[in-house]
DNA sequence: AGCACGTTTCAGTAATTCTTGAAATACCTG
DNA sequence: CAGGTATTTCAAGAATTACTGAAACGTGCT
């Protein structure tokens, strides 16, 4: 991998890692972002990053599961290719509302736990309302982006 | 801390930790969510969670810096009180767009690095566009929530 | 100013998470 | 179906991160 690409991969991956993604997964994802559109094989990723095949396997499994990358195998080929496109990335953002929903379930329990404390109850309910709002609006926001984008690109 | 509150704190904190927040900070924040409105002292937090004062100090520093909690000291008091309210939480969400902006700077470098690859360039630009869209729209979304909320509560 | 109490810093330890080599498994080709 | 290659699993070591006790530092009261 050329130096410029490598610099991007490390920098972008660091950002992702700080945002909570596993480090290796971050690097693999970043590498795929600057890769040719037909993607990279596990071996190519391992070589580019200088890590083991095992690490790549773990990372690709995680990234595939969360929908950030896609695994494809051309029939009659012996290797998987991993790739990411803008759409996948966006869909993954959508999936995130599942986390918000889980949090809201916990907040409901918090309301019960703090039932004796009006101030706490109000605060928790406010937070619940905000999360509910996000769960509702975020998919809408993404949908709107898709719409605008398709209008521009004509796709 | 009563068992119900404790259960909430552990469960909610786990969610936050999985979303990328430091574990201790997550627990402290969760504890403050179900605390009385005037907040808790560092000692109270430490006792409630069964952790050291040092850990609480580190966590409160982090949470204060990121805007998720507020430190107050009543004049003539000798102790700080830490508290969180719905508004702070929302403002912290706004701040997050800083991370998106940083990512977009990296993506710009990625475009340069992959200039020889039309497919990669398109993919990176698409991601950039999406981030730019979010940077633009997220604050708007939060603003809209504030507006709706104030209309309902009359505050 | 001195005291008492609360908070922060720091360096060592503990715990967790990451990474890997090696073995096991799956899969395509001939 | 045998051979070869790619991928996954797993256990162990490495690296990172989290947590704490102790000491230093601040701050308000008397």
Coordinates of C-alpha atoms (C1' of nucleotides) in Angstrom, one line a residue:
Chain A
X1 CA 0.0 0.0 0.0
X2 CA 1.4 3.4 -0.9
X3 CA 2.3 5.8 1.8
X4 CA -0.6 8.2 1.3
X5 CA -3.1 5.4 1.5
X6 CA -1.4 4.1 4.6
X7 CA -1.5 7.5 6.2
X8 CA -5.2 7.7 5.5
X9 CA -5.9 4.3 6.9
X10 CA -4.1 4.9 10.1
X11 CA -5.6 8.3 10.7
X12 CA -9.1 7.4 9.8
X13 CA -8.9 4.1 11.8
X14 CA -7.8 6.0 14.8
X15 CA -10.9 8.2 14.6
X16 CA -13.1 5.2 14.3
X17 CA -11.4 3.5 17.2
X18 CA -11.9 6.5 19.4
X19 CA -15.5 6.4 18.4
X20 CA -15.7 2.9 19.9
X21 CA -15.0 0.6 17.0
X22 CA -12.4 -2.2 17.5
X23 CA -9.0 -1.2 16.3
X24 CA -8.4 -3.9 13.8
X25 CA -11.9 -3.6 12.4
X26 CA -11.3 0.1 12.0
X27 CA -8.2 -0.5 10.1
X28 CA -9.7 -3.0 7.8
X29 CA -12.7 -0.8 7.1
X30 CA -10.4 2.2 6.4
X31 CA -8.4 0.1 4.0
X32 CA -11.5 -1.0 2.1
X33 CA -12.6 2.7 1.9
X34 CA -9.5 3.5 -0.3
X35 CA -9.5 0.2 -2.1
X36 CA -10.6 -0.5 -5.7
X37 CA -14.4 -1.0 -6.0
X38 CA -14.2 -4.7 -6.5
X39 CA -12.7 -4.9 -3.1
X40 CA -9.8 -6.8 -1.5
X41 CA -9.1 -10.4 -0.6
X42 CA -8.3 -11.3 3.0
X43 CA -4.7 -11.8 2.0
X44 CA -4.5 -8.4 0.3
X45 CA -5.8 -6.8 3.5
X46 CA -3.4 -8.7 5.7
X47 CA -0.5 -7.7 3.5
X48 CA -1.5 -4.1 3.2
X49 CA -1.9 -3.8 7.0
X50 CA 0.9 -6.1 8.0
X51 CA -1.3 -8.2 10.2
X52 CA -2.2 -11.9 10.4
X53 CA -4.9 -13.7 8.4
X54 CA -6.5 -14.5 11.7
X55 CA -6.9 -10.9 12.7
X56 CA -8.4 -10.1 9.3
X57 CA -10.8 -12.9 9.6
X58 CA -12.0 -11.7 13.0
X59 CA -12.4 -8.1 11.7
X60 CA -14.2 -9.0 8.5
X61 CA -16.6 -11.2 10.4
X62 CA -17.4 -8.3 12.7
X63 CA -17.7 -5.8 9.9
X64 CA -19.9 -8.1 7.8
X65 CA -22.2 -8.8 10.8
X66 CA -22.7 -5.1 11.5
X67 CA -23.2 -4.4 7.8
X68 CA -20.3 -2.1 7.2
X69 CA -18.7 -4.3 4.6
X70 CA -19.9 -6.9 2.2
X71 CA -18.4 -10.2 1.4
X72 CA -18.7 -11.5 -2.1
X73 CA -17.5 -14.5 -3.9
X74 CA -17.5 -14.7 -7.6
X75 CA -18.7 -18.2 -8.6
X76 CA -15.8 -20.3 -9.7
X77 CA -13.4 -18.3 -7.5
X78 CA -11.6 -19.6 -4.6
X79 CA -11.4 -16.5 -2.6
X80 CA -13.8 -14.1 -0.9
X81 CA -13.6 -10.4 -1.7
X82 CA -14.5 -7.8 0.9
X83 CA -15.8 -4.4 -0.2
X84 CA -17.7 -1.4 1.2
X85 CA -19.8 1.1 -0.6
X86 CA -21.5 4.2 0.6
X87 CA -24.9 2.6 0.8
X88 CA -23.8 -0.1 3.3
X89 CA -22.3 2.5 5.4
X90 CA -25.5 4.4 5.5
X91 CA -27.5 1.4 6.3
X92 CA -25.3 0.6 9.2
X93 CA -26.1 4.0 10.6
X94 CA -29.7 3.0 10.5
X95 CA -29.1 -0.1 12.4
X96 CA -27.7 1.9 15.2
X97 CA -31.2 2.9 16.4
X98 CA -31.3 -0.6 17.8
X99 CA -28.9 0.5 20.4
X100 CA -31.0 3.5 21.2
X101 CA -34.0 1.2 21.6
X102 CA -32.1 -0.9 24.1
X103 CA -31.1 2.2 26.0
X104 CA -34.7 3.3 26.2
X105 CA -35.7 0.0 27.7
X106 CA -33.1 0.5 30.4
X107 CA -34.3 4.1 30.9
X108 CA -37.8 2.7 31.5
X109 CA -36.4 0.6 34.3
X110 CA -34.6 3.7 35.6
X111 CA -37.9 5.5 35.9
X112 CA -39.2 2.6 38.0
X113 CA -36.1 2.6 40.1
X114 CA -36.3 6.3 40.8
X115 CA -40.0 6.5 41.2
X116 CA -39.6 8.0 44.7
X117 CA -37.7 11.0 43.2
X118 CA -39.7 13.4 41.0
X119 CA -36.6 15.2 39.8
X120 CA -34.9 12.0 38.6
X121 CA -38.1 10.7 37.0
X122 CA -38.5 13.9 35.0
X123 CA -34.9 13.8 33.9
X124 CA -35.1 10.2 32.8
X125 CA -38.4 10.8 31.0
X126 CA -36.8 13.7 29.2
X127 CA -34.0 11.5 28.1
X128 CA -36.4 8.8 27.0
X129 CA -38.3 11.3 25.0
X130 CA -35.1 12.4 23.3
X131 CA -34.1 8.9 22.4
X132 CA -37.6 8.1 21.1
X133 CA -37.3 11.2 19.0
X134 CA -34.0 10.1 17.6
X135 CA -35.3 6.5 16.9
X136 CA -38.0 8.1 15.0
X137 CA -36.1 10.8 13.2
X138 CA -32.8 9.3 12.3
X139 CA -34.1 6.8 9.8
X140 CA -36.1 9.6 8.3
X141 CA -33.0 11.8 8.1
X142 CA -31.1 9.0 6.3
X143 CA -34.0 8.4 4.0
X144 CA -34.0 12.1 3.1
X145 CA -30.3 12.0 2.3
X146 CA -30.8 9.0 0.0
X147 CA -33.6 10.9 -1.7
X148 CA -31.5 14.0 -2.2
X149 CA -28.5 12.0 -3.4
X150 CA -30.4 10.1 -6.0
X151 CA -31.9 13.3 -7.2
X152 CA -28.4 14.7 -7.8
X153 CA -26.7 11.7 -9.2
X154 CA -29.6 10.5 -11.1
X155 CA -29.2 6.9 -9.9
Chain B
X1 CA -27.9 2.6 46.5
X2 CA -31.0 0.4 46.4
X3 CA -30.9 -2.7 44.2
X4 CA -33.3 -1.4 41.5
X5 CA -31.1 1.7 41.0
X6 CA -28.0 -0.4 41.0
X7 CA -29.5 -2.7 38.4
X8 CA -30.2 0.3 36.2
X9 CA -26.8 1.8 36.6
X10 CA -25.0 -1.4 35.7
X11 CA -27.3 -2.2 32.7
X12 CA -27.3 1.3 31.3
X13 CA -23.6 1.8 31.9
X14 CA -22.9 -1.4 30.0
X15 CA -24.8 0.0 27.0
X16 CA -22.9 3.2 27.1
X17 CA -19.6 1.3 27.4
X18 CA -20.5 -0.8 24.4
X19 CA -21.2 2.4 22.5
X20 CA -17.6 3.5 23.3
X21 CA -17.7 5.4 26.5
X22 CA -15.2 4.6 29.2
X23 CA -16.6 2.1 31.7
X24 CA -16.2 4.1 34.8
X25 CA -17.5 7.3 33.2
X26 CA -20.5 5.3 32.0
X27 CA -21.2 4.1 35.5
X28 CA -20.9 7.5 37.0
X29 CA -23.1 9.0 34.4
X30 CA -25.7 6.3 34.9
X31 CA -25.6 6.9 38.7
X32 CA -26.3 10.6 38.2
X33 CA -29.2 9.9 35.9
X34 CA -31.1 8.2 38.7
X35 CA -29.9 10.6 41.4
X36 CA -31.8 13.5 43.0
X37 CA -31.8 16.7 41.0
X38 CA -29.3 18.5 43.1
X39 CA -26.8 15.8 42.2
X40 CA -24.3 13.7 44.2
X41 CA -21.0 14.5 45.8
X42 CA -17.9 12.6 44.7
X43 CA -18.0 10.7 47.9
X44 CA -21.6 9.7 47.4
X45 CA -20.8 8.4 43.9
X46 CA -17.8 6.5 45.2
X47 CA -19.9 4.8 47.9
X48 CA -22.8 4.1 45.6
X49 CA -20.5 2.4 43.0
X50 CA -18.1 0.9 45.4
X51 CA -15.1 2.5 43.7
X52 CA -12.2 4.8 44.8
X53 CA -12.3 8.5 45.0
X54 CA -9.6 8.6 42.4
X55 CA -11.7 6.8 39.8
X56 CA -14.6 9.1 40.4
X57 CA -12.4 12.1 40.0
X58 CA -11.1 10.8 36.7
X59 CA -14.6 10.0 35.4
X60 CA -16.1 13.3 36.5
X61 CA -13.3 15.2 34.9
X62 CA -14.0 13.4 31.6
X63 CA -17.7 13.8 31.8
X64 CA -17.5 17.5 32.7
X65 CA -15.1 18.1 29.8
X66 CA -17.4 16.4 27.3
X67 CA -20.4 18.3 28.7
X68 CA -22.4 15.3 29.9
X69 CA -22.5 16.4 33.5
X70 CA -22.1 19.7 35.3
X71 CA -20.1 20.5 38.4
X72 CA -21.6 22.9 40.8
X73 CA -20.4 24.2 44.1
X74 CA -22.8 26.1 46.3
X75 CA -21.0 29.1 47.8
X76 CA -20.1 28.4 51.3
X77 CA -20.0 24.7 50.7
X78 CA -16.9 22.6 50.8
X79 CA -17.9 20.0 48.3
X80 CA -18.6 19.8 44.6
X81 CA -21.9 18.3 43.5
X82 CA -22.2 16.6 40.1
X83 CA -25.4 16.5 38.3
X84 CA -26.8 15.9 34.8
X85 CA -29.9 17.2 33.2
X86 CA -31.6 16.5 29.9
X87 CA -30.3 19.7 28.4
X88 CA -26.6 18.9 28.9
X89 CA -27.1 15.5 27.5
X90 CA -28.5 17.0 24.3
X91 CA -25.8 19.6 24.0
X92 CA -23.2 16.8 24.2
X93 CA -24.9 15.2 21.2
X94 CA -24.3 18.5 19.4
X95 CA -20.7 18.5 20.2
X96 CA -20.3 15.1 18.6
X97 CA -20.4 16.7 15.2
X98 CA -16.8 17.7 15.9
X99 CA -15.8 14.1 15.5
X100 CA -17.7 14.0 12.2
X101 CA -15.8 17.1 11.0
X102 CA -12.5 15.5 11.9
X103 CA -13.5 12.4 10.0
X104 CA -14.3 14.4 7.0
X105 CA -10.9 16.0 7.0
X106 CA -9.4 12.5 6.9
X107 CA -11.7 11.5 4.1
X108 CA -10.5 14.5 2.1
X109 CA -7.0 13.1 2.5
X110 CA -8.3 9.7 1.4
X111 CA -9.6 11.2 -1.8
X112 CA -6.2 12.5 -2.5
X113 CA -4.6 9.2 -1.7
X114 CA -6.9 7.3 -3.9
X115 CA -6.9 9.8 -6.8
X116 CA -5.8 7.1 -9.2
X117 CA -8.9 5.0 -8.5
X118 CA -12.2 6.4 -9.7
X119 CA -14.3 3.9 -7.8
X120 CA -12.6 4.6 -4.5
X121 CA -12.8 8.4 -5.1
X122 CA -16.5 8.2 -5.7
X123 CA -17.0 6.1 -2.6
X124 CA -15.1 8.4 -0.5
X125 CA -16.8 11.5 -1.8
X126 CA -20.2 9.8 -1.1
X127 CA -19.1 9.2 2.5
X128 CA -17.9 12.8 2.7
X129 CA -21.2 14.1 1.4
X130 CA -23.1 12.0 4.0
X131 CA -21.0 13.2 6.8
X132 CA -21.4 16.8 5.7
X133 CA -25.1 16.3 5.6
X134 CA -25.1 14.9 9.1
X135 CA -22.9 17.8 10.4
X136 CA -25.5 20.1 8.9
X137 CA -28.6 18.3 9.9
X138 CA -27.9 16.9 13.4
X139 CA -27.8 20.3 15.1
X140 CA -31.0 21.2 13.3
X141 CA -32.6 17.9 14.5
X142 CA -31.7 18.6 18.1
X143 CA -32.9 22.2 17.7
X144 CA -36.2 21.0 16.5
X145 CA -36.5 18.6 19.4
X146 CA -35.8 21.5 21.8
X147 CA -38.5 23.5 20.1
X148 CA -41.1 20.8 20.3
X149 CA -40.3 20.0 23.8
X150 CA -40.5 23.6 25.0
X151 CA -43.9 23.8 23.2
X152 CA -45.2 20.8 25.2
X153 CA -43.8 21.6 28.6
X154 CA -44.2 25.3 28.4
X155 CA -40.7 25.9 29.7
Chain C
dA1 C1' -2.6 31.6 59.2
dG2 C1' -3.6 27.1 60.4
dC3 C1' -6.6 23.3 60.2
dA4 C1' -9.7 20.1 58.2
dC5 C1' -11.7 18.1 54.6
dG6 C1' -12.3 17.4 49.6
dT7 C1' -10.1 16.7 45.1
dT8 C1' -6.5 15.6 41.9
dT9 C1' -2.2 13.4 40.3
dC10 C1' 0.7 9.7 39.8
dA11 C1' 2.9 5.4 39.5
dG12 C1' 2.1 0.6 40.3
dT13 C1' -1.1 -3.3 39.8
dA14 C1' -5.0 -5.6 38.0
dA15 C1' -8.0 -6.6 34.4
dT16 C1' -9.4 -6.5 29.9
dT17 C1' -8.9 -6.6 25.1
dC18 C1' -6.0 -7.4 21.0
dT19 C1' -3.2 -10.1 18.2
dT20 C1' -1.3 -14.1 16.6
dG21 C1' 0.6 -18.9 15.2
dA22 C1' -1.1 -23.2 14.7
dA23 C1' -4.5 -26.5 14.1
dA24 C1' -9.0 -27.5 12.3
dT25 C1' -12.4 -26.8 8.9
dA26 C1' -14.5 -25.6 4.5
dC27 C1' -14.4 -25.3 -0.3
dC28 C1' -13.1 -25.3 -5.3
dT29 C1' -10.7 -27.6 -9.0
dG30 C1' -9.1 -31.2 -11.7
Chain D
dC1 C1' -12.7 -37.8 -4.3
dA2 C1' -8.1 -36.3 -3.6
dG3 C1' -5.1 -32.2 -3.4
dG4 C1' -4.5 -27.7 -2.6
dT5 C1' -5.8 -23.3 -1.0
dA6 C1' -8.6 -20.1 1.8
dT7 C1' -10.8 -19.3 6.1
dT8 C1' -12.1 -19.8 10.9
dT9 C1' -11.3 -21.2 15.6
dC10 C1' -8.7 -21.4 19.7
dA11 C1' -5.5 -20.9 23.3
dA12 C1' -1.7 -18.2 24.8
dG13 C1' 1.1 -14.2 24.9
dA14 C1' 1.4 -9.1 24.3
dA15 C1' -0.3 -4.7 24.7
dT16 C1' -3.4 -1.6 26.2
dT17 C1' -6.6 0.3 29.3
dA18 C1' -8.7 0.7 33.9
dC19 C1' -8.5 1.1 38.8
dT20 C1' -6.5 2.1 43.1
dG21 C1' -3.7 3.7 47.3
dA22 C1' -1.0 7.2 48.7
dA23 C1' 0.8 11.6 48.5
dA24 C1' 0.3 16.3 46.9
dC25 C1' -2.6 20.1 46.3
dG26 C1' -6.7 23.4 46.9
dT27 C1' -10.1 25.6 49.4
dG28 C1' -13.1 27.4 52.8
dC29 C1' -13.9 27.8 57.7
dT30 C1' -12.4 29.4 62.4

